[in-house]
Tab-separated table of C-alpha atoms and ligand atoms in Angstrom:
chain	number	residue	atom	x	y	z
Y	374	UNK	CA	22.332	40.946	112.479
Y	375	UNK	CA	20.801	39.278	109.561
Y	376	UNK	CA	21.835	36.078	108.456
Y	377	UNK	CA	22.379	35.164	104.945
Y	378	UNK	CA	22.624	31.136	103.947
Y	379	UNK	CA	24.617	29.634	100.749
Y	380	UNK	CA	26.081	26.641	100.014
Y	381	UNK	CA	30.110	26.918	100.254
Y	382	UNK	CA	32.266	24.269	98.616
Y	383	UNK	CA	28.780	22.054	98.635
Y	384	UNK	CA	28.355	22.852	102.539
Y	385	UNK	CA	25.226	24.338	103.675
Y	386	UNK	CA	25.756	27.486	105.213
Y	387	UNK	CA	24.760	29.954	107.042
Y	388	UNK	CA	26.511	33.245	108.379
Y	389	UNK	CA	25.244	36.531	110.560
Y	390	UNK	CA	26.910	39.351	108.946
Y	391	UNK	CA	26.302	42.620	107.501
Y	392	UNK	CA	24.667	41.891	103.934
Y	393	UNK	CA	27.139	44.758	101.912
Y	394	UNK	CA	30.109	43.374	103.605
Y	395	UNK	CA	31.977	41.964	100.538
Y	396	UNK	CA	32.258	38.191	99.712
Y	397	UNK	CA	35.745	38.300	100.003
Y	398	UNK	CA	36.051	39.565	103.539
Y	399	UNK	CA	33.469	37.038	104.861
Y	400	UNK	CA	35.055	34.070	102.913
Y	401	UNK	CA	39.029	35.369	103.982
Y	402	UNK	CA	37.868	36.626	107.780
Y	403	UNK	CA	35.313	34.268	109.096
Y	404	UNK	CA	35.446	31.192	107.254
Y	405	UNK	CA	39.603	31.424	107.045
Y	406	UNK	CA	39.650	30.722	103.449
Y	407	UNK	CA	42.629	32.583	102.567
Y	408	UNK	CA	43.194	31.035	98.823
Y	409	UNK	CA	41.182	33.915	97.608
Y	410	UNK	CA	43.769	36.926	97.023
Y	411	UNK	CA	43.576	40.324	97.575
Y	412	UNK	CA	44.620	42.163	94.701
Y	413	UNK	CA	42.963	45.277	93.600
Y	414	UNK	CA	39.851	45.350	95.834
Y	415	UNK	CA	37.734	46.626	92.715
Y	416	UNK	CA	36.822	43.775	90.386
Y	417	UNK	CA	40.076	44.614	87.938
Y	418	UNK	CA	42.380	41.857	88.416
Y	419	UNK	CA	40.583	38.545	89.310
Y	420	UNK	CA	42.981	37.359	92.270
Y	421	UNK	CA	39.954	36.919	94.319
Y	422	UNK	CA	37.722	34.965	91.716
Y	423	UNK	CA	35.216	32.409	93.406
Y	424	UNK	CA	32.525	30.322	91.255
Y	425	UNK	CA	29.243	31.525	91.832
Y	426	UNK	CA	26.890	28.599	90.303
Y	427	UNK	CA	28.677	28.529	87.107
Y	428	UNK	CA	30.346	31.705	86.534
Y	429	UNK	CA	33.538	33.368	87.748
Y	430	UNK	CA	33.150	36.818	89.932
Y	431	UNK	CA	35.492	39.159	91.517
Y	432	UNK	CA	34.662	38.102	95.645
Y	433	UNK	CA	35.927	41.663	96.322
Y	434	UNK	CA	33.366	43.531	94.372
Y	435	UNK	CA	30.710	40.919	95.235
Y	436	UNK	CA	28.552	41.952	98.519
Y	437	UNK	CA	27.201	38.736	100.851
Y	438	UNK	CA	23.530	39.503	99.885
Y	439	UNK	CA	24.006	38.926	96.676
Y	440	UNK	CA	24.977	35.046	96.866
Y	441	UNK	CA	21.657	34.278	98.806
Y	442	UNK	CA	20.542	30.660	97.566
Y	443	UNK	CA	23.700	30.345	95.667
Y	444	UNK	CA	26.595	27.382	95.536
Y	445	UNK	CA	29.823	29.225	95.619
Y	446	UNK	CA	32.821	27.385	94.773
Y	447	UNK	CA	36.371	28.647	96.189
Y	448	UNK	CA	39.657	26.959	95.105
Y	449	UNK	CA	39.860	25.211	98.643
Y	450	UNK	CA	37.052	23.298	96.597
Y	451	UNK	CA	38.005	22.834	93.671
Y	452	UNK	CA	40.815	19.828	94.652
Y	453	UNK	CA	42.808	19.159	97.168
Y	454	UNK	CA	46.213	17.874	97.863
Y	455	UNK	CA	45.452	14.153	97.757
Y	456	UNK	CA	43.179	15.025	95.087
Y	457	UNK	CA	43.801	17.679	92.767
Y	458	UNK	CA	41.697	18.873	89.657
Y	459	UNK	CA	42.383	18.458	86.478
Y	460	UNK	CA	43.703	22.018	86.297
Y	461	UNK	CA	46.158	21.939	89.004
Y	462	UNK	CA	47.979	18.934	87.723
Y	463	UNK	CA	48.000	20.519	84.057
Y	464	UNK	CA	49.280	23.841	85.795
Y	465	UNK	CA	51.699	22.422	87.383
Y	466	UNK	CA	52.850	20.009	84.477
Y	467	UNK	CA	52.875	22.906	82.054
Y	468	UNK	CA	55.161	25.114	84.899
Y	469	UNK	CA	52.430	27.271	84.611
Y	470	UNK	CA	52.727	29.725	87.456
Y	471	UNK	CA	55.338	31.774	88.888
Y	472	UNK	CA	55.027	34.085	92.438
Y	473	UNK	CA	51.327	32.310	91.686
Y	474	UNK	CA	49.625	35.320	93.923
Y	475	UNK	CA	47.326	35.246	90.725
Y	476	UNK	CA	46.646	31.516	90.128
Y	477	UNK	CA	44.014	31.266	92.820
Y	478	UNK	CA	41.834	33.370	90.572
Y	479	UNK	CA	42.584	31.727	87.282
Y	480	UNK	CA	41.885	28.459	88.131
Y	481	UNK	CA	38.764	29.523	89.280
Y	482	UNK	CA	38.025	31.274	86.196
Y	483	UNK	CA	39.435	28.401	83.958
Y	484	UNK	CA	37.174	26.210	86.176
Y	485	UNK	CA	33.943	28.132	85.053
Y	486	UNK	CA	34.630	28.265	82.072
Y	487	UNK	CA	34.963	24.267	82.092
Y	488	UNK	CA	31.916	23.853	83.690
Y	489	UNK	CA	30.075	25.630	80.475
Y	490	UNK	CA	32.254	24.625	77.718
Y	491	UNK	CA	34.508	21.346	78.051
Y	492	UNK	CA	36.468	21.769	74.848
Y	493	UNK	CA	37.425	25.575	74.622
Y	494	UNK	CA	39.615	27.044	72.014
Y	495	UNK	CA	42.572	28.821	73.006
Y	496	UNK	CA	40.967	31.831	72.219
Y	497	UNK	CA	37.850	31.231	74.055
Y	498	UNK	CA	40.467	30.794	77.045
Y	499	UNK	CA	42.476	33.720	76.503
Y	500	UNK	CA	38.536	35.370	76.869
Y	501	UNK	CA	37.749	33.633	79.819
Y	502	UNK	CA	40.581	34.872	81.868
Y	503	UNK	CA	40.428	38.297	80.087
Y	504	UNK	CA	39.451	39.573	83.720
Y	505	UNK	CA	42.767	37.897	85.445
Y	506	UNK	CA	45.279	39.458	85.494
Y	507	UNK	CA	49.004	38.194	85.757
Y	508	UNK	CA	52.276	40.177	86.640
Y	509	UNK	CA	54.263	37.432	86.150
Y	510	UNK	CA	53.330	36.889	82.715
Y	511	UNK	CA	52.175	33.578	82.565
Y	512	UNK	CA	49.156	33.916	80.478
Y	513	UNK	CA	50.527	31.567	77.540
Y	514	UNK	CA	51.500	28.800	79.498
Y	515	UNK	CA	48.332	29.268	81.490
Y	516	UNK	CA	46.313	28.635	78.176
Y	517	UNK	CA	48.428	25.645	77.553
Y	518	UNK	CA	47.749	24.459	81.270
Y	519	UNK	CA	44.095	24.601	80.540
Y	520	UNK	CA	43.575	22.872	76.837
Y	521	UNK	CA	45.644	19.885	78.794
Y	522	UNK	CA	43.508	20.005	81.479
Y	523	UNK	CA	40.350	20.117	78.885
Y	524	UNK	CA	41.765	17.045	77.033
Y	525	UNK	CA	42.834	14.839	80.641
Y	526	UNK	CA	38.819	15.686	81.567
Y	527	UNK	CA	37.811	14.448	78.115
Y	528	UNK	CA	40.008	11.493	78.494
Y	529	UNK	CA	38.224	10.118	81.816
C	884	FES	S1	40.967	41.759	94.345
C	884	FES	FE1	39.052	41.313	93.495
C	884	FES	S2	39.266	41.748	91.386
C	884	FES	FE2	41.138	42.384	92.249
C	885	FES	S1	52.174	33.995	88.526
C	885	FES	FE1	52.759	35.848	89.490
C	885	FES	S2	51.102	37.217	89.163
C	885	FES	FE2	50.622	35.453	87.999
């Protein structure tokens, strides 16, 4: 079996599996990180969005070769309970979530788009999660969530 090596939330690593197998199966199945969703399965709704380097890609529709060499970020990296990001606490001060099956893959996406651009627009926001999508419809208060979030990182 051939092994392919990344670095995963900044960890080296290094994992024997079939190279096609999707991103999403090896990061939900053998590493146990389950905070990537399963929505559609074909890149359409952004539930299973993970940063590769600096941009945002659908896990499911992303196969294990590809990420060779690369630093993937999932959201069990992007904060944690003791220490959220930015965006969590402005998501959660701005209420903006509701069944939240979607929010795994929107913070990741709002998190890329950070990492390029520190003081988006709304619209560039509403762009960057063009690709998430969100039964619930909590896309305005999701937009909110991240121009807080954009001015608390500014702040310090
Ligand atoms: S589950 Fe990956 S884009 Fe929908
Ligand atoms: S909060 Fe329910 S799908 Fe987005």
């Amino acid at each position: 079996m051939p092994s392919v090596r990344f670095r995963l939330n900044g960890v080296e690593t290094d994992i024997e599996a079939g190279p096609d197998r999707s991103l999403l199966e090896i990061l939900r199945g053998s590493f146990g990180m389950t905070g990537s969703h399963f929505g559609c399965g074909a890149g359409e709704c952004g539930a299973c969005n993970v940063i590769v380097d600096d941009r945002a890609v659908a896990a499911c529709n992303t196969p294990l070769w590809s990420v060779a060499d690369k630093d993937i970020t999932t959201i069990e990296g992007l904060g944690s309970l003791e220490q959220p990001h930015p965006l969590q606490r402005a998501f959660i001060a701005e209420q903006a979530l509701q069944c939240g099956y979607c929010v795994s893959g929107i913070l990741m996406s709002a998190a890329a788009l950070l990492k390029r651009n520190s003081t988006p627009t709304s619209r560039e926001i509403k762009e960057a999660l063009d690709g998430n999508l969100c039964r619930c419809g909590s896309h305005n208060r999701m937009v909110r969530a991240v121009l807080r979030a954009a001015d608390a990182m500014a702040a310090g």
